[in-house]
Tab-separated table of C-alpha atoms and ligand atoms in Angstrom:
chain	number	residue	atom	x	y	z
A	633	MET	CA	123.230	-4.594	127.450
A	634	ALA	CA	121.116	-6.062	130.282
A	635	SER	CA	122.755	-9.966	130.780
A	636	SER	CA	119.996	-12.505	130.204
A	637	THR	CA	121.515	-14.832	132.728
A	638	VAL	CA	119.133	-15.179	136.232
A	639	ARG	CA	120.425	-12.764	138.468
A	640	VAL	CA	120.916	-14.127	142.171
A	641	ASP	CA	121.393	-12.141	146.083
A	642	LEU	CA	123.882	-12.459	147.892
A	643	ASP	CA	122.192	-15.976	149.830
A	644	GLY	CA	122.054	-17.122	145.576
A	645	LYS	CA	118.593	-16.532	145.479
A	646	PRO	CA	117.340	-15.428	142.237
A	647	ILE	CA	116.388	-11.597	141.901
A	648	ASN	CA	112.523	-11.070	141.146
A	649	GLN	CA	112.025	-7.889	138.366
A	650	LEU	CA	111.124	-4.991	140.389
A	651	THR	CA	109.372	-1.701	139.362
A	652	ILE	CA	111.444	0.996	140.817
A	653	CYS	CA	110.009	4.477	141.474
A	654	MET	CA	112.605	6.741	141.617
A	655	ILE	CA	112.592	10.441	142.663
A	656	GLY	CA	115.120	12.486	141.782
A	657	ALA	CA	116.199	9.981	139.006
A	658	GLY	CA	117.361	13.476	136.924
A	659	GLY	CA	120.017	14.210	139.343
A	660	PHE	CA	123.749	13.312	139.418
A	661	ILE	CA	123.340	10.159	141.461
A	662	GLY	CA	119.710	9.052	140.031
A	663	SER	CA	121.683	9.604	136.556
A	664	HIS	CA	123.853	7.111	137.723
A	665	LEU	CA	121.939	4.865	139.134
A	666	CYS	CA	119.680	4.651	136.062
A	667	GLU	CA	121.783	4.221	133.707
A	668	LYS	CA	123.392	0.854	136.633
A	669	ILE	CA	119.819	-0.506	136.693
A	670	LEU	CA	119.554	0.022	132.551
A	671	ASN	CA	122.548	-1.659	131.461
A	672	GLU	CA	122.829	-4.306	134.228
A	673	THR	CA	119.673	-5.596	135.493
A	674	GLN	CA	115.763	-6.380	134.301
A	675	HIS	CA	114.213	-3.880	136.939
A	676	LYS	CA	111.712	-1.195	135.476
A	677	ILE	CA	112.082	2.030	136.809
A	678	LEU	CA	109.720	4.966	137.055
A	679	ALA	CA	112.340	7.794	136.906
A	680	LEU	CA	110.509	11.166	138.415
A	681	ASP	CA	112.018	14.542	138.421
A	682	VAL	CA	111.307	18.285	136.970
A	683	TYR	CA	114.565	17.438	135.276
A	684	ASN	CA	115.490	15.095	132.947
A	685	ASP	CA	118.669	16.772	131.001
A	686	LYS	CA	121.435	14.417	132.829
A	687	ILE	CA	119.245	11.285	131.809
A	688	LYS	CA	118.197	12.190	128.432
A	689	HIS	CA	120.901	9.974	126.784
A	690	LEU	CA	118.781	6.996	128.443
A	691	LEU	CA	115.055	8.202	127.535
A	692	GLU	CA	116.076	8.789	123.397
A	693	PRO	CA	115.773	7.802	120.854
A	694	ASP	CA	112.601	5.163	121.610
A	695	SER	CA	115.251	2.532	119.689
A	696	LEU	CA	117.787	1.799	122.881
A	697	SER	CA	117.269	-1.730	124.177
A	698	TRP	CA	115.485	-0.960	127.675
A	699	ALA	CA	113.449	1.802	126.089
A	700	GLY	CA	109.934	-0.132	127.698
A	701	ARG	CA	111.706	-0.077	131.272
A	702	ILE	CA	112.234	3.385	131.696
A	703	GLN	CA	109.345	6.380	132.191
A	704	PHE	CA	110.148	10.015	132.503
A	705	HIS	CA	107.338	11.408	134.873
A	706	ARG	CA	107.849	15.566	135.038
A	707	ILE	CA	106.844	15.594	138.696
A	708	ASN	CA	107.372	18.085	141.540
A	709	ILE	CA	106.657	16.321	144.377
A	710	LYS	CA	105.449	19.364	146.129
A	711	HIS	CA	102.291	19.479	144.379
A	712	ASP	CA	101.797	16.501	142.019
A	713	SER	CA	98.541	13.946	143.094
A	714	ARG	CA	100.329	11.734	140.141
A	715	LEU	CA	102.496	10.762	143.057
A	716	GLU	CA	100.610	7.948	145.377
A	717	GLY	CA	99.499	6.393	142.174
A	718	LEU	CA	103.366	6.138	141.293
A	719	ILE	CA	103.906	4.231	144.576
A	720	LYS	CA	101.528	2.363	144.663
A	721	MET	CA	102.673	0.804	141.018
A	722	SER	CA	105.861	0.100	141.975
A	723	ASP	CA	108.046	-2.629	144.555
A	724	LEU	CA	110.144	0.023	146.003
A	725	THR	CA	110.616	3.237	146.075
A	726	ILE	CA	113.668	5.587	146.347
A	727	ASN	CA	113.981	9.074	146.869
A	728	LEU	CA	116.930	11.432	145.963
A	729	ALA	CA	115.172	14.895	145.668
A	730	ALA	CA	116.751	17.151	147.612
A	731	ILE	CA	118.202	20.952	148.113
A	732	CYS	CA	121.828	19.729	148.625
A	733	THR	CA	124.534	22.496	147.939
A	734	PRO	CA	126.052	24.024	150.864
A	735	ALA	CA	125.596	27.702	149.345
A	736	ASP	CA	121.371	26.802	149.598
A	737	TYR	CA	121.592	25.649	153.030
A	738	ASN	CA	122.381	29.316	154.826
A	739	THR	CA	120.897	31.604	152.210
A	740	ARG	CA	117.849	29.114	151.886
A	741	PRO	CA	116.909	28.226	154.492
A	742	LEU	CA	112.963	27.460	154.033
A	743	ASP	CA	113.523	25.649	150.907
A	744	THR	CA	116.173	23.704	152.107
A	745	ILE	CA	114.071	22.620	155.145
A	746	TYR	CA	110.934	22.204	152.954
A	747	SER	CA	112.543	20.015	150.317
A	748	ASN	CA	114.647	17.606	152.736
A	749	PHE	CA	112.034	17.423	155.323
A	750	VAL	CA	108.722	18.442	154.338
A	751	ASP	CA	108.599	17.236	150.820
A	752	ALA	CA	109.782	13.972	151.448
A	753	LEU	CA	106.741	13.314	153.798
A	754	PRO	CA	103.911	12.306	151.535
A	755	VAL	CA	106.439	9.840	150.050
A	756	VAL	CA	107.340	8.132	153.729
A	757	LYS	CA	103.418	8.353	154.414
A	758	TYR	CA	102.390	6.771	150.830
A	759	CYS	CA	105.009	3.729	151.344
A	760	SER	CA	104.239	3.024	154.920
A	761	GLU	CA	100.353	3.522	154.354
A	762	ASN	CA	100.732	1.002	151.235
A	763	GLY	CA	103.326	-1.760	152.739
A	764	LYS	CA	106.162	-0.440	149.954
A	765	ARG	CA	109.512	-0.623	150.483
A	766	LEU	CA	111.617	2.840	150.352
A	767	ILE	CA	114.976	3.471	150.169
A	768	HIS	CA	115.981	6.987	151.400
A	769	PHE	CA	118.821	9.466	150.513
A	770	SER	CA	120.197	10.905	153.750
A	771	THR	CA	123.513	12.674	153.791
A	772	CYS	CA	126.500	12.099	156.085
A	773	GLU	CA	126.215	15.353	157.189
A	774	VAL	CA	123.381	14.282	159.623
A	775	TYR	CA	126.316	13.695	161.739
A	776	GLY	CA	127.508	16.954	161.609
A	777	LYS	CA	130.906	17.786	163.718
A	778	THR	CA	132.977	15.617	165.097
A	779	ILE	CA	133.617	14.924	169.181
A	780	GLY	CA	136.987	15.679	168.494
A	781	SER	CA	136.098	19.117	166.887
A	782	PHE	CA	135.932	20.231	170.233
A	783	LEU	CA	139.388	19.052	171.776
A	784	PRO	CA	142.249	21.285	172.022
A	785	LYS	CA	144.093	21.968	168.817
A	786	ASP	CA	147.117	19.968	170.233
A	787	SER	CA	145.141	17.403	171.976
A	788	PRO	CA	146.686	13.675	171.087
A	789	LEU	CA	142.811	12.543	171.490
A	790	ARG	CA	142.111	13.844	167.951
A	791	GLN	CA	144.504	10.956	166.367
A	792	ASP	CA	142.470	8.532	167.974
A	793	PRO	CA	139.493	7.415	165.730
A	794	ALA	CA	137.036	7.279	169.254
A	795	TYR	CA	136.506	10.925	168.561
A	796	TYR	CA	136.480	11.438	164.730
A	797	MET	CA	134.931	8.006	163.097
A	798	LEU	CA	131.403	8.030	162.158
A	799	LYS	CA	129.300	5.054	163.402
A	800	GLU	CA	125.918	4.681	162.194
A	801	ASP	CA	124.232	3.236	165.567
A	802	ALA	CA	126.705	5.151	167.915
A	803	SER	CA	127.743	8.552	167.236
A	804	PRO	CA	126.012	11.416	167.919
A	805	CYS	CA	124.432	14.244	165.719
A	806	ILE	CA	126.669	17.393	166.487
A	807	PHE	CA	125.608	20.817	164.803
A	808	GLY	CA	125.944	24.404	165.392
A	809	SER	CA	123.121	26.751	166.766
A	810	ILE	CA	120.761	28.469	165.532
A	811	GLU	CA	121.913	31.193	163.676
A	812	LYS	CA	124.469	28.941	162.106
A	813	GLN	CA	121.964	28.347	159.432
A	814	ARG	CA	124.229	25.785	157.755
A	815	TRP	CA	122.989	23.352	159.784
A	816	SER	CA	119.475	23.806	158.221
A	817	TYR	CA	119.781	20.866	155.610
A	818	ALA	CA	121.463	18.395	158.521
A	819	CYS	CA	118.683	19.185	161.088
A	820	ALA	CA	115.672	17.883	158.198
A	821	LYS	CA	117.733	15.118	157.023
A	822	GLN	CA	118.206	13.957	160.695
A	823	LEU	CA	114.494	14.502	161.348
A	824	ILE	CA	113.209	12.647	158.221
A	825	GLU	CA	115.694	9.988	159.490
A	826	ARG	CA	114.003	9.633	162.683
A	827	LEU	CA	110.381	9.751	161.096
A	828	VAL	CA	111.366	6.889	158.464
A	829	TYR	CA	113.031	5.008	161.360
A	830	ALA	CA	110.074	5.288	163.543
A	831	GLU	CA	107.704	4.465	160.744
A	832	GLY	CA	109.533	1.169	160.980
A	833	ALA	CA	109.254	0.810	164.466
A	834	GLU	CA	105.852	1.098	164.704
A	835	ASN	CA	104.204	0.388	161.196
A	836	GLY	CA	106.643	-1.787	160.124
A	837	LEU	CA	107.747	0.318	156.978
A	838	GLU	CA	110.732	-1.716	155.295
A	839	PHE	CA	113.178	1.068	154.821
A	840	THR	CA	116.867	1.869	154.067
A	841	ILE	CA	118.534	4.961	154.925
A	842	VAL	CA	121.481	5.563	153.009
A	843	ARG	CA	124.616	8.400	154.245
A	844	PRO	CA	126.660	8.914	151.149
A	845	PHE	CA	129.986	10.585	151.901
A	846	ASN	CA	130.432	13.243	148.927
A	847	TRP	CA	129.845	10.980	146.082
A	848	ILE	CA	131.859	12.564	143.052
A	849	GLY	CA	131.758	11.983	138.878
A	850	PRO	CA	130.733	13.102	136.022
A	851	ARG	CA	127.321	14.360	135.948
A	852	MET	CA	127.277	15.937	139.791
A	853	ASP	CA	126.046	19.531	139.658
A	854	PHE	CA	126.578	22.764	137.046
A	855	ILE	CA	128.807	24.436	135.656
A	856	PRO	CA	128.079	28.036	136.704
A	857	GLY	CA	127.522	29.708	133.324
A	858	VAL	CA	127.046	26.605	131.074
A	859	ASP	CA	125.039	24.310	132.308
A	860	GLY	CA	123.517	26.398	135.212
A	861	PRO	CA	123.275	29.814	136.846
A	862	SER	CA	125.972	32.521	136.740
A	863	GLU	CA	126.003	32.808	140.118
A	864	GLY	CA	125.188	29.883	141.620
A	865	VAL	CA	127.693	28.113	144.010
A	866	PRO	CA	128.108	23.802	143.465
A	867	ARG	CA	129.631	21.487	145.428
A	868	VAL	CA	133.150	21.531	145.137
A	869	LEU	CA	134.027	19.420	143.144
A	870	ALA	CA	131.732	21.653	139.873
A	871	CYS	CA	133.796	24.968	141.627
A	872	PHE	CA	137.178	23.583	141.488
A	873	SER	CA	136.355	21.889	137.499
A	874	ASN	CA	134.946	25.120	136.803
A	875	ALA	CA	137.851	27.835	137.692
A	876	LEU	CA	140.263	24.499	136.426
A	877	LEU	CA	138.175	25.470	133.195
A	878	ARG	CA	138.532	29.112	133.597
A	879	ARG	CA	142.079	29.360	134.539
A	880	GLU	CA	141.693	31.010	137.604
A	881	PRO	CA	142.939	29.846	141.185
A	882	LEU	CA	140.468	27.382	143.111
A	883	LYS	CA	138.544	29.173	145.802
A	884	LEU	CA	139.594	27.623	149.464
A	885	VAL	CA	137.241	29.192	151.943
A	886	ASP	CA	138.624	29.435	155.491
A	887	GLY	CA	141.858	28.231	154.786
A	888	GLY	CA	141.300	25.190	153.056
A	889	GLU	CA	141.318	22.949	156.318
A	890	SER	CA	138.449	20.247	156.527
A	891	GLN	CA	138.077	17.280	155.894
A	892	ARG	CA	136.465	15.135	153.353
A	893	THR	CA	136.854	11.903	152.056
A	894	PHE	CA	135.274	11.108	148.604
A	895	VAL	CA	134.483	8.434	147.019
A	896	TYR	CA	134.059	7.839	142.925
A	897	ILE	CA	130.275	7.571	142.017
A	898	LYS	CA	130.152	4.281	139.919
A	899	ASP	CA	131.823	2.393	142.842
A	900	ALA	CA	128.621	3.942	145.204
A	901	ILE	CA	126.423	3.240	142.924
A	902	GLU	CA	127.484	-0.220	143.869
A	903	ALA	CA	126.403	-0.103	147.062
A	904	VAL	CA	122.893	0.941	146.216
A	905	LEU	CA	121.892	-1.831	144.100
A	906	LEU	CA	123.388	-4.520	146.347
A	907	MET	CA	120.940	-2.892	148.787
A	908	ILE	CA	117.773	-2.815	146.262
A	909	GLU	CA	118.693	-6.780	145.159
A	910	ASN	CA	119.299	-7.498	149.096
A	911	PRO	CA	116.381	-6.285	150.835
A	912	SER	CA	116.671	-8.734	153.571
A	913	ARG	CA	120.175	-7.873	153.918
A	914	ALA	CA	119.593	-4.135	153.939
A	915	ASN	CA	116.485	-3.824	155.590
A	916	GLY	CA	115.652	-1.877	158.637
A	917	HIS	CA	119.588	-0.404	158.553
A	918	ILE	CA	121.322	2.771	157.861
A	919	PHE	CA	124.643	2.967	155.901
A	920	ASN	CA	127.387	4.762	155.467
A	921	VAL	CA	128.634	4.547	152.125
A	922	GLY	CA	131.957	6.598	150.862
A	923	ASN	CA	135.719	5.919	151.189
A	924	PRO	CA	137.818	5.971	154.227
A	925	ASN	CA	141.107	5.664	151.932
A	926	ASN	CA	140.248	8.443	149.969
A	927	GLU	CA	140.871	11.806	152.992
A	928	VAL	CA	142.279	14.953	152.174
A	929	THR	CA	141.822	18.220	152.595
A	930	VAL	CA	140.058	20.468	150.945
A	931	ARG	CA	143.599	22.724	150.192
A	932	GLN	CA	145.040	19.011	149.292
A	933	LEU	CA	141.902	18.428	147.531
A	934	ALA	CA	142.552	21.317	144.980
A	935	GLU	CA	146.059	21.005	144.792
A	936	MET	CA	145.167	17.095	143.082
A	937	MET	CA	142.814	18.766	140.976
A	938	THR	CA	145.192	21.840	139.903
A	939	ALA	CA	147.719	18.471	139.389
A	940	VAL	CA	145.631	15.831	137.382
A	941	TYR	CA	144.012	18.615	135.009
A	942	ALA	CA	147.416	19.887	134.224
A	943	ASN	CA	148.073	16.371	132.825
A	944	VAL	CA	143.968	16.196	131.320
A	945	SER	CA	143.741	19.826	129.457
A	946	GLY	CA	148.120	19.869	128.561
A	947	GLU	CA	148.063	23.668	129.833
A	948	PRO	CA	150.505	24.369	132.931
A	949	ALA	CA	148.745	24.862	136.054
A	950	LEU	CA	148.576	28.357	137.329
A	951	GLU	CA	151.751	29.636	138.882
A	952	LYS	CA	149.023	30.347	141.866
A	953	PRO	CA	146.570	28.008	141.534
A	954	THR	CA	144.722	28.848	144.795
A	955	VAL	CA	143.505	32.110	146.475
A	956	ASP	CA	141.799	31.913	150.669
A	957	VAL	CA	138.589	33.278	151.178
A	958	SER	CA	136.431	33.620	154.730
A	959	SER	CA	133.240	31.572	154.469
A	960	LYS	CA	131.291	34.895	154.641
A	961	GLU	CA	133.109	36.199	151.485
A	962	PHE	CA	132.116	33.015	149.795
A	963	TYR	CA	128.951	31.937	151.467
A	964	GLY	CA	127.639	34.329	153.359
A	965	GLU	CA	126.363	34.930	157.011
A	966	GLY	CA	125.438	31.824	158.558
A	967	TYR	CA	127.952	28.938	156.969
A	968	ASP	CA	129.605	26.816	159.200
A	969	ASP	CA	131.603	23.756	158.344
A	970	SER	CA	132.243	19.592	159.328
A	971	ASP	CA	135.299	18.882	160.337
A	972	LYS	CA	136.297	16.035	159.358
A	973	ARG	CA	134.081	13.389	157.803
A	974	ILE	CA	135.908	9.135	157.734
A	975	PRO	CA	132.421	6.698	157.715
A	976	ASP	CA	132.613	4.000	159.658
A	977	MET	CA	132.170	1.191	156.920
A	978	THR	CA	131.906	-2.522	159.593
A	979	ILE	CA	127.752	-2.445	159.134
A	980	ILE	CA	127.931	-1.865	155.277
A	981	ASN	CA	130.668	-4.449	155.538
A	982	ARG	CA	129.049	-6.995	157.212
A	983	GLN	CA	125.478	-6.858	155.791
A	984	LEU	CA	126.339	-6.356	152.407
A	985	GLY	CA	129.989	-7.093	151.834
A	986	TRP	CA	130.638	-3.885	149.794
A	987	ASN	CA	133.816	-1.751	149.410
A	988	PRO	CA	134.770	1.122	147.461
A	989	LYS	CA	137.617	0.555	144.698
A	990	THR	CA	138.606	3.915	143.012
A	991	SER	CA	141.128	5.564	144.237
A	992	LEU	CA	141.022	9.796	144.962
A	993	TRP	CA	143.648	10.290	141.886
A	994	ASP	CA	141.885	7.395	139.047
A	995	LEU	CA	138.347	8.992	140.041
A	996	LEU	CA	139.864	12.687	140.056
A	997	ASP	CA	141.695	11.653	136.408
A	998	SER	CA	138.165	10.129	134.794
A	999	THR	CA	135.917	12.806	135.883
A	1000	LEU	CA	138.417	15.635	135.158
A	1001	THR	CA	138.739	13.729	131.753
A	1002	TYR	CA	135.212	14.076	131.264
A	1003	GLN	CA	134.563	17.706	132.609
A	1004	HIS	CA	137.409	18.633	129.583
A	1005	LYS	CA	135.340	16.893	127.114
A	1006	THR	CA	132.362	18.505	128.111
A	1007	TYR	CA	132.975	22.046	129.163
A	1008	ALA	CA	136.140	23.043	127.792
A	1009	GLU	CA	135.215	24.346	124.237
A	1010	ALA	CA	131.727	25.987	125.993
A	1011	ILE	CA	134.009	27.954	128.247
A	1012	LYS	CA	136.359	29.277	125.896
A	1013	LYS	CA	133.505	30.173	123.335
A	1014	MET	CA	131.718	32.154	126.521
A	1015	MET	CA	134.868	33.883	127.669
A	1016	SER	CA	136.199	34.938	124.008
A	1017	GLN	CA	132.937	36.825	123.809
A	1018	PRO	CA	133.578	40.638	124.635
A	1019	THR	CA	131.088	41.424	127.919
A	1020	THR	CA	128.052	43.330	127.724
A	1021	SER	CA	128.141	46.186	129.980
B	745	NAD	P1	121.153	16.245	142.724
B	745	NAD	O1	120.496	17.530	143.037
B	745	NAD	O2	121.904	16.701	141.559
B	745	NAD	O3	119.326	15.350	142.633
B	745	NAD	C1	118.345	15.799	143.230
B	745	NAD	C2	117.496	15.724	142.666
B	745	NAD	O4	116.297	15.603	142.916
B	745	NAD	C3	117.620	16.912	141.136
B	745	NAD	O5	117.090	16.483	139.453
B	745	NAD	C4	116.334	17.618	141.537
B	745	NAD	O6	115.960	18.074	140.277
B	745	NAD	C5	115.422	16.487	141.810
B	745	NAD	N1	114.515	17.322	142.344
B	745	NAD	C6	114.300	18.185	144.179
B	745	NAD	N2	113.284	18.100	144.429
B	745	NAD	C7	112.392	17.891	143.697
B	745	NAD	C8	111.015	18.272	143.533
B	745	NAD	N3	109.902	18.811	144.490
B	745	NAD	N4	110.826	17.169	143.091
B	745	NAD	C9	111.420	16.279	142.125
B	745	NAD	N5	112.310	16.593	141.702
B	745	NAD	C10	113.194	16.902	142.945
B	745	NAD	O7	121.930	15.663	144.074
B	745	NAD	P2	122.432	14.613	144.433
B	745	NAD	O8	123.732	14.039	144.358
B	745	NAD	O9	122.359	13.307	143.057
B	745	NAD	O10	122.054	13.778	145.551
B	745	NAD	C11	121.225	12.722	145.981
B	745	NAD	C12	120.188	12.893	147.082
B	745	NAD	O11	121.044	12.225	147.703
B	745	NAD	C13	120.169	13.328	147.752
B	745	NAD	O12	118.944	13.461	148.427
B	745	NAD	C14	120.947	14.391	148.782
B	745	NAD	O13	120.580	14.924	150.023
B	745	NAD	C15	122.004	13.125	149.016
B	745	NAD	N6	123.599	13.061	149.200
B	745	NAD	C16	124.173	13.165	148.006
B	745	NAD	C17	125.625	13.524	148.324
B	745	NAD	C18	126.635	13.318	147.428
B	745	NAD	O14	128.039	13.547	147.694
B	745	NAD	N7	126.118	13.689	145.982
B	745	NAD	C19	126.085	14.098	149.566
B	745	NAD	C20	124.992	13.381	150.905
B	745	NAD	C21	123.654	13.336	150.806
B	746	UDP	N1	134.806	24.429	149.726
B	746	UDP	C1	136.277	25.194	149.234
B	746	UDP	N2	135.934	26.165	147.634
B	746	UDP	C2	134.885	25.656	147.003
B	746	UDP	C3	133.355	25.153	147.341
B	746	UDP	C4	133.869	24.210	149.190
B	746	UDP	O1	136.798	25.751	149.754
B	746	UDP	O2	134.767	26.575	146.008
B	746	UDP	C5	135.070	23.988	150.881
B	746	UDP	C6	133.515	24.065	151.576
B	746	UDP	O3	133.533	24.727	152.846
B	746	UDP	C7	133.839	22.552	152.644
B	746	UDP	C8	134.801	21.711	151.136
B	746	UDP	O4	134.923	22.416	150.473
B	746	UDP	O5	135.330	22.772	153.685
B	746	UDP	C9	133.216	20.628	150.480
B	746	UDP	O6	132.290	21.588	150.117
B	746	UDP	P1	131.050	21.124	149.383
B	746	UDP	O7	130.458	21.946	149.080
B	746	UDP	O8	131.569	20.162	148.293
B	746	UDP	O9	130.086	20.043	150.525
B	746	UDP	P2	130.514	19.758	151.438
B	746	UDP	O10	131.138	18.470	151.574
B	746	UDP	O11	130.829	20.388	153.082
B	746	UDP	O12	128.847	18.792	151.819
């Protein structure tokens, strides 16, 4: 239930009720953000998406205590004249809409570039022209590869944070060659960031840019063949969950040597709510949002997920829990990878006082408990059916 006491911002000022136009509200992050806003605030949400499966529990039945505060609009922002009107009706627009699964970047580069740059253009334009605040979701992938990745493997400088720490206001964006179409997403996101920033500088657009660093948790992506296409390749959490549910080995791309920092979605959403409710501290800033303490190689992630899932399901792990695959085999031509992603937290700490709380083990425990409850039966049923030839 939303609390009836007056909410105050970080400077002790009362927070006014906002109308928020949330584009991509039906996705992974959007569903958690809607839940948080409806539970803890009095803000209203105009939820725009082409799908609403992940927020159905928030929309139905009408008797829900917040029913009057969320309205779903099934809209494809590529071509829908209602978009400007909805932005005009709102105090704040949050744009989450994107194609953001790596398997698409090199196989559907045009869709990726259109989705992450071209389709976001009118959103920026309508916010700027109508004097509306914008929180735009970018990605940690705009950093690309670390400077350290170009040093010899045994160079001691690789241990120096100056060569790997990713800082919003200092680190360069380092992508591979054009044939490495993996970078189509990062490059489109970088250009839209530059456009948003320029609208701020030249036309006074009030903006905040968010760079998520591998936010994970329940409702992320889909399990192939259950609530998504059988041949689809989601992000690593869902790929590994799918293999665990089916009792198949987890596939390690190119040896699973890349490193990632994972943050629990519920921690990350707290940072977004702080941005929403503290415009004077968030406007004009780009924020890394991640958990620098949760760094693992993909191989370590696979091992940890295997151990956590054995606890959660009560089924022993496979004797050989992982298998190596080449990136060409797994993703196809044009794949490339970010080697390491550690977010510098100075700016978000200083502006919003936010820190992530949840350890990797704990976040995997709650997430895999959810995956098991949600999918184990469906997978068992599906696997027991004879395959049609
Ligand atoms: P998601 O795919 O679950 O959500 C995106 C939503 O946008 C989907 O529901 C999709 O239907 C909707 N959408 C896409 N195109 C649309 C269109 N033309 N019209 C209307 N709706 C459209 O992804 P997510 O993980 O929730 O990510 C949200 C944002 O955060 C994206 O911009 C993504 O690039 C960024 N991001 C997320 C992560 C992460 O860790 N989850 C990491 C980096 C960046
Ligand atoms: N990966 C893997 N096996 C999988 C899926 C992904 O080894 O089944 C690797 C992928 O190559 C990358 C990392 O896991 O190094 C994270 O991939 P994800 O799709 O989550 O997105 P990214 O962090 O690269 O944006």
